[in-house]
Coordinates of C-alpha atoms in Angstrom, one line a residue:
X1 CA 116.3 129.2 47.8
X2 CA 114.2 126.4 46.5
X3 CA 115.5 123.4 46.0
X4 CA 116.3 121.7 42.3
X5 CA 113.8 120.1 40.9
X6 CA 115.3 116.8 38.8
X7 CA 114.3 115.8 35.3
X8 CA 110.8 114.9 34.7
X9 CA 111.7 111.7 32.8
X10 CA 108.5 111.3 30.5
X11 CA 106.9 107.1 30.3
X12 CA 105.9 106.1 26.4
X13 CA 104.4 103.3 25.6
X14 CA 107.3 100.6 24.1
X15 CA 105.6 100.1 20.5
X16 CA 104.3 96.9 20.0
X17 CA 104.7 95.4 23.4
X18 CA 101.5 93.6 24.8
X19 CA 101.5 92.6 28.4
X20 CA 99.2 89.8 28.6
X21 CA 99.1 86.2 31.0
X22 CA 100.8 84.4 28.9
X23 CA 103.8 86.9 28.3
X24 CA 104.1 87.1 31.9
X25 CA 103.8 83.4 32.3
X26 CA 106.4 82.0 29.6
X27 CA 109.2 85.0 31.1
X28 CA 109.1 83.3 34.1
X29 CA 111.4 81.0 33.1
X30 CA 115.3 81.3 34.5
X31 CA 118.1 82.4 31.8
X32 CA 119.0 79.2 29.3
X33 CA 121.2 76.6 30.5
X34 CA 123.4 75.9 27.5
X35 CA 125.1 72.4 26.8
X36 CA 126.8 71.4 23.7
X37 CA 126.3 68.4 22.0
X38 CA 128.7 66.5 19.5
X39 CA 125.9 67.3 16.2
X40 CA 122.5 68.7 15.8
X41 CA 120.2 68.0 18.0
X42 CA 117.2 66.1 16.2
X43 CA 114.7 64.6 19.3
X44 CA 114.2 65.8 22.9
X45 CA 112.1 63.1 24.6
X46 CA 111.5 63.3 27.9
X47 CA 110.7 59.7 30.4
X48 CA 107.1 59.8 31.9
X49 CA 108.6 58.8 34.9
X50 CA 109.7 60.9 37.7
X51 CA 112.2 62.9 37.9
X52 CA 111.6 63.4 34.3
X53 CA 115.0 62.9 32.7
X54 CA 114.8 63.3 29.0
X55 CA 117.0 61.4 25.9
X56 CA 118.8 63.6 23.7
X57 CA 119.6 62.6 20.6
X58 CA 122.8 64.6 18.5
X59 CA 125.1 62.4 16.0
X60 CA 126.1 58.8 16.7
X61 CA 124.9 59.4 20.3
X62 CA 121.8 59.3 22.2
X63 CA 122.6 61.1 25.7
X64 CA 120.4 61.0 29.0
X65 CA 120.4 63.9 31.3
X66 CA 119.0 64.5 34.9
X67 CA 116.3 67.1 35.0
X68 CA 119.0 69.8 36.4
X69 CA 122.5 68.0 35.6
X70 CA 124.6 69.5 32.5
X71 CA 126.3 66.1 32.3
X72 CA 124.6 63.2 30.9
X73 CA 124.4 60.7 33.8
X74 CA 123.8 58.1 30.4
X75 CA 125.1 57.8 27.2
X76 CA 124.0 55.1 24.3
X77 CA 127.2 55.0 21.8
X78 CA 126.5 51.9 20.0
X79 CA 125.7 53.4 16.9
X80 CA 128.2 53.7 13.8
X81 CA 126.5 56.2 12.0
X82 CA 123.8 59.2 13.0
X83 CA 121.0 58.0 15.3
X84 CA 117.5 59.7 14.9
X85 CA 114.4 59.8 17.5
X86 CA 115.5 58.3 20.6
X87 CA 112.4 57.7 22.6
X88 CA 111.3 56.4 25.9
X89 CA 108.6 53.6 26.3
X90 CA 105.4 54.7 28.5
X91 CA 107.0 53.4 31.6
X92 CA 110.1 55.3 31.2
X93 CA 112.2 51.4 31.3
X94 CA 112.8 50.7 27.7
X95 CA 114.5 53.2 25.0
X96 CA 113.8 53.0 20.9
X97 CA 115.9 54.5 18.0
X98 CA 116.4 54.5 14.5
X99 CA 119.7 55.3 12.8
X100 CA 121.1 56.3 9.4
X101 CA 122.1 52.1 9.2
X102 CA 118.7 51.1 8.5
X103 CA 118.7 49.3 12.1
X104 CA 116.1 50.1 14.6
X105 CA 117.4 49.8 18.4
X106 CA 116.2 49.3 21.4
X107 CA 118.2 50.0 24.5
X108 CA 117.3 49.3 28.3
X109 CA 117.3 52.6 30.2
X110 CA 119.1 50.6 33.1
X111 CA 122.0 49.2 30.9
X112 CA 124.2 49.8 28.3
X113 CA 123.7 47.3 25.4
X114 CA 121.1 47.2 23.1
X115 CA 118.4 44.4 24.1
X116 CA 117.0 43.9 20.4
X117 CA 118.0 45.0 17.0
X118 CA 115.5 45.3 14.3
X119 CA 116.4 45.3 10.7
X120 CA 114.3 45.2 7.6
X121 CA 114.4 48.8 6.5
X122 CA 116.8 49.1 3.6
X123 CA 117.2 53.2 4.4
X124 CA 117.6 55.6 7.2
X125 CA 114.9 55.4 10.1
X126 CA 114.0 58.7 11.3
X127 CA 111.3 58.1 12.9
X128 CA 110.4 55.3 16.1
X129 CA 107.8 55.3 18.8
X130 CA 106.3 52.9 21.2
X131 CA 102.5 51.6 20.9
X132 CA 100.2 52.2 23.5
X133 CA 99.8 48.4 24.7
X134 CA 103.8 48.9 24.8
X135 CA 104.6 45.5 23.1
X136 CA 104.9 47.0 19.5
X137 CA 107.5 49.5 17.5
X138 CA 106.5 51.8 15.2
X139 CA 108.8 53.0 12.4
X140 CA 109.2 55.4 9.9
X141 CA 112.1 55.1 7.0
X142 CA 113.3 56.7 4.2
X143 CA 112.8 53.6 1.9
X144 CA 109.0 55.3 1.9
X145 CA 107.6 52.4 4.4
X146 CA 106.6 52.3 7.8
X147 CA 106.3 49.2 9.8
X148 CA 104.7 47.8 13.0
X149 CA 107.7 45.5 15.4
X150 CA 106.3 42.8 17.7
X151 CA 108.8 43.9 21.0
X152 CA 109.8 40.3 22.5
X153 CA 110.3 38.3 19.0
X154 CA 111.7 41.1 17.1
X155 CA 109.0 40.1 13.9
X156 CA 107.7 42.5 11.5
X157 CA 103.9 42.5 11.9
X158 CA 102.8 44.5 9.5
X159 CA 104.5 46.8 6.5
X160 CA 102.5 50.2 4.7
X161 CA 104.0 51.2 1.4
X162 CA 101.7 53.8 0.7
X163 CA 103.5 56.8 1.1
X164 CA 106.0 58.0 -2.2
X165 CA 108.9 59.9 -0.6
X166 CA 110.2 59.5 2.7
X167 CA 108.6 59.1 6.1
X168 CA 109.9 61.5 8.3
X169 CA 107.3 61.9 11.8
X170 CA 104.8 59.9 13.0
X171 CA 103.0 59.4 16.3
X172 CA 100.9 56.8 18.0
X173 CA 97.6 57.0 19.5
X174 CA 98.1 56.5 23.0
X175 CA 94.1 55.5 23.3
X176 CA 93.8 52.4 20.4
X177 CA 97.1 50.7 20.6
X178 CA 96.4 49.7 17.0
X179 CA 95.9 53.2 15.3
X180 CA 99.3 55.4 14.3
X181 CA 99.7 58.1 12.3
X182 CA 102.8 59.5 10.0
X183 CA 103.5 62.1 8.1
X184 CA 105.8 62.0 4.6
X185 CA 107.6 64.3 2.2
X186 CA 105.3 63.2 -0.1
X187 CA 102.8 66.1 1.8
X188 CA 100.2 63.7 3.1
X189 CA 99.5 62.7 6.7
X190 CA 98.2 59.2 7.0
X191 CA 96.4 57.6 9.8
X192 CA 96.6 53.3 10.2
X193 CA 95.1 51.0 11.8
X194 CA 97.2 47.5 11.9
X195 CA 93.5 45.4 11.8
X196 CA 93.6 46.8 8.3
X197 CA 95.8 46.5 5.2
X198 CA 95.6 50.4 3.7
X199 CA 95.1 53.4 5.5
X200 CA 92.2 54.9 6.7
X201 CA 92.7 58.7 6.6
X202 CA 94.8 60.5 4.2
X203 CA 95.1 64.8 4.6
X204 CA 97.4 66.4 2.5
X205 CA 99.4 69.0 4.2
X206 CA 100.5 70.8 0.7
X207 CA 104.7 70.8 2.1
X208 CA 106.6 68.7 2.7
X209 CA 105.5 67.3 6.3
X210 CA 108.3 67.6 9.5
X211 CA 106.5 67.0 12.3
X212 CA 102.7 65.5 13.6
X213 CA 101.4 65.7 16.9
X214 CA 98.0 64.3 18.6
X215 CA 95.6 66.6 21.6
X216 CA 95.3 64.4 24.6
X217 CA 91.6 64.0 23.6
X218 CA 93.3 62.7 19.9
X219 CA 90.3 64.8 18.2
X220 CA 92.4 67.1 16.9
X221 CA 95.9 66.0 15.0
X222 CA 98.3 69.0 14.5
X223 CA 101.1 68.7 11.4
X224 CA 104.0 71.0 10.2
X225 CA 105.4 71.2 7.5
X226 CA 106.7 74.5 5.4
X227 CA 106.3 77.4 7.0
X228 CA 102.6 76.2 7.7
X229 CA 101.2 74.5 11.1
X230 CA 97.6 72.9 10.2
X231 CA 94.9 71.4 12.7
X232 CA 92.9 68.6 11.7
X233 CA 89.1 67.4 12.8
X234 CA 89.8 63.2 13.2
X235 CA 86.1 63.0 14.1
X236 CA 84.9 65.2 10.7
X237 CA 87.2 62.4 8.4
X238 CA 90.7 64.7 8.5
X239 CA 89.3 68.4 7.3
X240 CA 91.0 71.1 8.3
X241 CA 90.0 73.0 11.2
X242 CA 92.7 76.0 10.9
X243 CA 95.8 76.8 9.3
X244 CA 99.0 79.0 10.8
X245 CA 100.9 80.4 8.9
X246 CA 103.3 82.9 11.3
X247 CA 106.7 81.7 10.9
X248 CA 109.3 82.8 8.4
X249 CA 111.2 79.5 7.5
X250 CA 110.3 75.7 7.3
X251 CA 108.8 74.5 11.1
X252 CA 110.9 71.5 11.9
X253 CA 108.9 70.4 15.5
X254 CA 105.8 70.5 17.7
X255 CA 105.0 70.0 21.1
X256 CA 102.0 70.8 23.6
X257 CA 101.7 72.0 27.2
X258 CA 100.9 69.1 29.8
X259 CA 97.1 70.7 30.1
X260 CA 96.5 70.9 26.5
X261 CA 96.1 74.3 26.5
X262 CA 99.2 75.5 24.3
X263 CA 101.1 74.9 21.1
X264 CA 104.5 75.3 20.8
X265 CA 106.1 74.9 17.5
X266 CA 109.8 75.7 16.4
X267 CA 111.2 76.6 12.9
X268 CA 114.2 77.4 10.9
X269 CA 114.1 81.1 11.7
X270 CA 115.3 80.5 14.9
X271 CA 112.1 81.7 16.5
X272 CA 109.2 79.6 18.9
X273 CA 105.3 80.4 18.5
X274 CA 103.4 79.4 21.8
X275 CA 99.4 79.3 20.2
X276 CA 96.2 79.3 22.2
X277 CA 94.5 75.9 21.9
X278 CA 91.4 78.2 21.9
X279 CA 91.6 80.8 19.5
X280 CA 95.0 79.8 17.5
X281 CA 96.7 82.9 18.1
X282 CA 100.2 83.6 18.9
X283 CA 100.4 84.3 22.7
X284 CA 104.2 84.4 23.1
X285 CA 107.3 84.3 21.2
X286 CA 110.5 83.0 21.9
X287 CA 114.0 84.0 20.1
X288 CA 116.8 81.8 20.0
X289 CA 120.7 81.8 18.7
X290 CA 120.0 79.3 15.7
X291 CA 117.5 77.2 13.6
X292 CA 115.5 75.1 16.0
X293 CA 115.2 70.9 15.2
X294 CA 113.2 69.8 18.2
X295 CA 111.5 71.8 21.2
X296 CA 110.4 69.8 24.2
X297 CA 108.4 71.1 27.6
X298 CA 108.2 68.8 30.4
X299 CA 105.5 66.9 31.8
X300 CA 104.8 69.7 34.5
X301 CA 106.2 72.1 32.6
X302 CA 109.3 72.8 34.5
X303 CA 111.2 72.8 31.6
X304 CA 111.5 74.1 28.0
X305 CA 114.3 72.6 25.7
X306 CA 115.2 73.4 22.8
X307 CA 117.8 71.5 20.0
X308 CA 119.4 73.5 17.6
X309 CA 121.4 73.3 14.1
X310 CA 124.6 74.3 15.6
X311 CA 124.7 71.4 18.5
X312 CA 123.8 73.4 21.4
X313 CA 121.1 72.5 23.8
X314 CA 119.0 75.2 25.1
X315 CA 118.0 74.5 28.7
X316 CA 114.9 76.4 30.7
X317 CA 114.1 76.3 34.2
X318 CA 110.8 77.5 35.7
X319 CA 111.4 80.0 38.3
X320 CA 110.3 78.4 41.7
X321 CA 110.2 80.2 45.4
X322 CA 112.7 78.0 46.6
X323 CA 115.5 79.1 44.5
X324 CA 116.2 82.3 46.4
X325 CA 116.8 79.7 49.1
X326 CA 120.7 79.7 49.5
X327 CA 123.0 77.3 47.9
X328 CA 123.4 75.5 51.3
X329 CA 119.9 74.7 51.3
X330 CA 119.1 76.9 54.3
X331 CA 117.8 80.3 53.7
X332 CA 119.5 83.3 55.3
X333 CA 117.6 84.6 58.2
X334 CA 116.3 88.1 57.1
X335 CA 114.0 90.9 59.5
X336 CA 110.8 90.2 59.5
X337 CA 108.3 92.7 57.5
X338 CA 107.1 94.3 60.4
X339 CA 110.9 95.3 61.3
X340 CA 110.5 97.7 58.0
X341 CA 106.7 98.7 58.5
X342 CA 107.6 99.8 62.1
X343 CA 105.9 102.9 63.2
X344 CA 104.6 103.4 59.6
X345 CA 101.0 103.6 60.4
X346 CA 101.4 105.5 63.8
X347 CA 98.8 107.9 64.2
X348 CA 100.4 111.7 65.7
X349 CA 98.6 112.6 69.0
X350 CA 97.3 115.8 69.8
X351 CA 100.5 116.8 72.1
X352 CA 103.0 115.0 70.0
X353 CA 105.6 116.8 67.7
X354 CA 106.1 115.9 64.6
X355 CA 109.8 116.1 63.1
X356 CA 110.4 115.5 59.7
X357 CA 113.9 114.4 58.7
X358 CA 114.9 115.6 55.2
X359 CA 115.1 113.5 52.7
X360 CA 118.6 113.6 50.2
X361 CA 117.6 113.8 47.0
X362 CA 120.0 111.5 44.8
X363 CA 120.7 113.6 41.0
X364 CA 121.3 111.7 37.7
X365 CA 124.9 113.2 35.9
X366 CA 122.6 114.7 33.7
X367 CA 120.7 116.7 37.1
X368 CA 124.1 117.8 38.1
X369 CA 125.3 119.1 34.8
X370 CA 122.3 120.9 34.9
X371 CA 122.2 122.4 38.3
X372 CA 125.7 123.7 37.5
X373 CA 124.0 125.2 34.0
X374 CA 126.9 122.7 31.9
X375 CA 124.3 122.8 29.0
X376 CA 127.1 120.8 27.3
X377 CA 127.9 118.4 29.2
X378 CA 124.8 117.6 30.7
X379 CA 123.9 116.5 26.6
X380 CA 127.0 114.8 26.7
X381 CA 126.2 112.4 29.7
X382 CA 122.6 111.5 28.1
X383 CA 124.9 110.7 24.6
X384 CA 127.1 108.1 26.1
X385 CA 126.5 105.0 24.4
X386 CA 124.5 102.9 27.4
X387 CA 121.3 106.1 27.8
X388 CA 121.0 106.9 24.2
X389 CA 121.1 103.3 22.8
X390 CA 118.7 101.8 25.8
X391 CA 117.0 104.5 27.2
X392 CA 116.7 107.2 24.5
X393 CA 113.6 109.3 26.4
X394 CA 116.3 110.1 28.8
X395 CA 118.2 111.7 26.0
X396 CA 115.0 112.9 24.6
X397 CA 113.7 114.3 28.0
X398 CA 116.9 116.2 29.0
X399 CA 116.9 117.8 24.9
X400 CA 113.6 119.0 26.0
X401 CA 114.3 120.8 29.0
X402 CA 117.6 122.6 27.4
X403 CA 115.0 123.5 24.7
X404 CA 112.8 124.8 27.7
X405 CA 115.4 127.0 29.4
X406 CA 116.6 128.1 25.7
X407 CA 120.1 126.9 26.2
X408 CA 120.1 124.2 23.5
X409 CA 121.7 125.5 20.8
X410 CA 124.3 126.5 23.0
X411 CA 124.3 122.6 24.1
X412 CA 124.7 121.8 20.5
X413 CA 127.4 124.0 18.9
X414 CA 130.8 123.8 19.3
X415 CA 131.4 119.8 18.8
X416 CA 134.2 118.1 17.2
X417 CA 133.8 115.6 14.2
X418 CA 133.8 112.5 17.3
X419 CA 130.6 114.5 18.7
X420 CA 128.8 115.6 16.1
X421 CA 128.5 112.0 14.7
X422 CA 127.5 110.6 17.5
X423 CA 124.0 113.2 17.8
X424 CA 123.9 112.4 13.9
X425 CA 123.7 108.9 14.8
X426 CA 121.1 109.7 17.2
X427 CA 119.2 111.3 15.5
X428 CA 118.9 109.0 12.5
X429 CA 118.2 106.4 15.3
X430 CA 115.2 108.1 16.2
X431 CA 113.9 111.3 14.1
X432 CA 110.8 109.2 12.7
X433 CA 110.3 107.9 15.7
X434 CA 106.7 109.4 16.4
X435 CA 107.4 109.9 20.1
X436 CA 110.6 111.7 19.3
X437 CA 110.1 113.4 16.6
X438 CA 108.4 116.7 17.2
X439 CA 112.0 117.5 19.3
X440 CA 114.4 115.8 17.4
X441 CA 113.0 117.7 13.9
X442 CA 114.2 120.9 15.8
X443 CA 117.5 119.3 17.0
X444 CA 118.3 118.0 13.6
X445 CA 117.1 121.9 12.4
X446 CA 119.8 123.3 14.9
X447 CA 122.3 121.2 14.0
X448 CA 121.9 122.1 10.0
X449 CA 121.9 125.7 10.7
X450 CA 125.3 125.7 13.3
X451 CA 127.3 123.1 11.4
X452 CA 126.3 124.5 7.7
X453 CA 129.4 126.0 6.9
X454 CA 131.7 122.8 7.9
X455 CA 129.6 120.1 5.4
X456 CA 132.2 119.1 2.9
X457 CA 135.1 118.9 5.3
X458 CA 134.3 115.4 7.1
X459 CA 133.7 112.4 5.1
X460 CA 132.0 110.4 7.9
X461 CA 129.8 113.4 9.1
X462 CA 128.7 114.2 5.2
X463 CA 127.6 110.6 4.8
X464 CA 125.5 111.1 8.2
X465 CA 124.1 114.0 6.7
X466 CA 122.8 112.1 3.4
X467 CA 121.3 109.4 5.5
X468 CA 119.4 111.8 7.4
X469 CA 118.4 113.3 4.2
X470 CA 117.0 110.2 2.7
X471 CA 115.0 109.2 6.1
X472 CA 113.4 112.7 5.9
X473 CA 112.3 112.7 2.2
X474 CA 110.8 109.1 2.7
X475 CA 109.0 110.3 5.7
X476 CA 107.6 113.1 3.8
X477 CA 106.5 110.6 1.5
X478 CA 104.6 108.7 4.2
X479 CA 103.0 112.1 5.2
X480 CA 101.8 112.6 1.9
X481 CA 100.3 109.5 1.6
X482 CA 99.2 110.0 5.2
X483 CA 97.2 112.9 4.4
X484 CA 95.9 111.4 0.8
X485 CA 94.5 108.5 2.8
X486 CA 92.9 111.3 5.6
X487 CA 91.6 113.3 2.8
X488 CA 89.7 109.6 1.7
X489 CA 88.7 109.5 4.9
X490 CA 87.1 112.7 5.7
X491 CA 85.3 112.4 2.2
X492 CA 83.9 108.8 3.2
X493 CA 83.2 109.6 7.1
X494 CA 82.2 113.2 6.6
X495 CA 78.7 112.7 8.2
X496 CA 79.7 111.0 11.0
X497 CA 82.9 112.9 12.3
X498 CA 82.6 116.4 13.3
X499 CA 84.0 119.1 11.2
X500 CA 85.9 120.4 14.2
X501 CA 87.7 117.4 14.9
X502 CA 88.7 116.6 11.7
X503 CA 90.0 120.3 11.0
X504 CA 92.3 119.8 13.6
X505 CA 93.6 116.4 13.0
X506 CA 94.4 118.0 9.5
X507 CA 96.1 121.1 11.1
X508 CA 98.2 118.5 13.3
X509 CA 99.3 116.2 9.6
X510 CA 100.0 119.7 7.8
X511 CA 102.2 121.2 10.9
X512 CA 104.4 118.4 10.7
X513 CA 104.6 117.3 7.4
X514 CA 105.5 121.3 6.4
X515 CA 108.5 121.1 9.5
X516 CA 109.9 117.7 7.8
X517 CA 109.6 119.4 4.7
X518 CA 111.8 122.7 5.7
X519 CA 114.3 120.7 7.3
X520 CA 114.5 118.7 4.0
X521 CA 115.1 121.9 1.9
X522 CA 117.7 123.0 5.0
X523 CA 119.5 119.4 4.4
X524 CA 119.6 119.7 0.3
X525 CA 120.8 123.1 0.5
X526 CA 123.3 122.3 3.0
X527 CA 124.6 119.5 0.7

């Protein structure tokens, strides 16, 4: 007796999945760390210096945390209201922040106290930064101005009052330690230069601006603001190169890869668009539990952190080989490869002969339902909640094969209200799904034509029965539009498609759309 052959389980393509470098790249990070912080998380900053640690700052605090420690091994407290974009000084020592107070802080990395206060500002500061000769402060306040500090005598060099509504970003050129640049709810994007007394570059975003950002080579100047994420030519006097436009909400941050060679920007809609520096296109996504106020990668790249609405800190480790190393630190001593590949390539002599040990073949529930001809309970194993919700071309496969040995209305009939919902709900899942769909139209057929005589008695299984209704009446829609559009087609193309071909494709359209159409009639009559 031959032996039984399992279920051919059938691959389809997952719609609108693209496996590409990148994809493969950003997923090999490890699951997120999470750490909660006392507020939302406004600025991730992390110190040039090695081992990287990076400032967080959330509320009245500003917390410093080791590049793999979910406790802060450092914690500025001194403020008495909410502190905003704590940064670290080129050389990782020194530590700047504003504050809802109007005072601008700066704290040594080392201690505790703040070494200098700087006050002038008569509203918030939300926005601080070091120069690039690291002697000066930049700041950005909500009293519309933004002002150049001298470091060791705490003086006020120089004050812009350009802008009409808040500053809110800003960031220094790290190649002219007299150029900065800030960006304003008033929509515009300035660019300074503290030799002169106005600005020298003004670009008007068109939103309200979050968030500015300068390449390495400080050719290009990125700003977000909106739900828009423009590039700007410097060396073409501020016009715009390109403008993004692929999030849902307002983007709140920025921040680039340590080669330059992608943008990362995160938004209110809780999502993360990684861009090609090339072309501008999305090349990966991230998805995260809340709206997103600051996104930072580390200087290799080891890390990708995100601070959201809700106080959480979301934590990303590269993968590395050394982490299947053991928690001791030593790595468990394993057979070597060729222990496995012994004897695998052995070449049979002339004399020698060969025995072949038999191999057990291991069935899936649904295999063993079948090999015992349980029609019913085989479907019943591919219903359960874990195949039919995550792997529904099991449940589509093993339909198909009762279909093939003509046992599937058999399969189908006699359910209680319990089972019949739950192949209703499958099938509502997944009847316009085009790879499911040419079966599932003759389950859902089946179904109508056993169960006719029971519609009215189940609230729950009626409403089913309606929803199922509506999806096929709108898919008949889409077919009739479907085939209006081919019939433009074939009218338009006619000279360059064969007529074969196209009689075919048309005989395909018109076989299904006239099955979704009986089992609509079968549904309304039913009803």
């Amino acid at each position: 007796m031959a032996s039984y052959k399992a279920t051919r389980i059938p691959s389809f393509p997952r719609l609108g999945e693209k496996v590409t470098q990148d994809t493969l790249y950003w997923r090999n990070y490890k699951t997120p760390v999470q750490i909660k912080e006392f507020g939302a998380v406004t600025k991730i900053d992390f110190s040039p210096l090695s081992p990287h640690n990076y400032a967080v700052t959330a509320s009245t605090r500003i917390h410093i945390y080791g590049p793999y420690s979910q406790e802060p091994v450092k914690s500025f407290t001194r403020f008495k209201d909410t502190a905003y974009s704590g940064t670290f000084r080129s050389d990782g020592q020194l530590l700047v922040a504003g504050s809802e107070e109007a005072l601008i802080r700066l704290f040594d990395v080392s201690g505790r106290v703040a070494l200098r206060e700087y006050t002038g500002h008569s509203k918030a500061v939300h926005f601080t930064d070091f120069s690039a000769d690291r002697f000066h402060i930049l700041s950005g306040s909500d009293d519309y101005t933004c002002r150049l500090w001298d470091i060791p005598s705490s003086a006020e060099v120089s004050r812009y009052s350009e802008h009409t509504d808040y500053v809110r970003c800003g960031t220094p050129s790290r190649l002219n330690p007299d150029v900065f640049i800030t960006g304003s709810y008033d929509h515009t994007v300035k660019v300074f230069d503290s030799r002169k007394e106005r600005s020298v570059m003004t670009m008007d975003h068109g939103q309200p601006v979050e968030s500015v950002l300068l390449f390495p080579s400080e050719g290009l100047l990125v700003s977000a603001g909106g739900r828009y994420v423009k590039v700007w030519d410097m060396l073409k006097g501020g016009q715009v190169l390109v403008s993004l436009k692929n999030h849902h909400k307002t983007v709140t941050c920025l921040c680039m890869s340590s080669t330059g060679q992608r943008l990362l920007s995160g938004s209110l809609d809780r999502h993360v668009k990684v861009y090609s520096t090339t072309t501008y296109k999305v090349v990966h996504n991230f998805d995260y539990a809340a709206s997103i106020l600051s996104i930072a990668l580390a200087p290799n790249d080891d890390s990708i952190i995100a601070g959201m609405t809700n106080g959480v800190l979301s934590v990303k480790h590269k993968k590395h080989p050394e982490d299947r190393k053991m928690v001791g630190g030593t790595s468990r001593h394993r057979p070597a490869y060729r222990v496995f590949v012994k004897g695998k390539n052995y070449m049979p002599k002339q004399d020698d002969f060969l025995v072949r040990k038999r191999e057990k073949a291991h069935l899936k529930q649904y295999d063993k339902e079948l090999k015992r001809f349980q029609v019913s309970k085989a479907l019943d194993s591919v219903l359960k909640p874990h195949v039919r919700l995550k792997t529904p071309e099991v449940t589509v496969a093993v339909i198909q094969e009762l279909n093939r040995r003509g046992t599937l209305k058999n399969a189908l009939a006699g359910r209680d209200e319990k089972g019949l919902s739950i192949l209703l709900s499958f099938l509502i899942r997944n009847v316009v799904d085009s790879r499911f769909a040419p079966i599932l139209l003759t389950v859902a057929e089946m179904v109508l034509d056993i169960y006719m005589k029971v519609v009215g008695q189940s609230a729950v299984v009626d409403k089913q029965i309606l929803k199922l209704q509506e999806l096929v009446e709108k898919e008949i829609d889409y077919q009739q539009e479907l085939m209006e559009v081919l019939g433009m087609m074939d009218t338009l193309f006619a000279t360059m498609t064969a007529k074969k071909e196209a009689a075919a494709l048309c005989l395909v359209h018109f076989s299904t759309n006239h099955c979704i159409s009986k089992l609509s009639k079968k549904i309304q009559k039913g009803g």
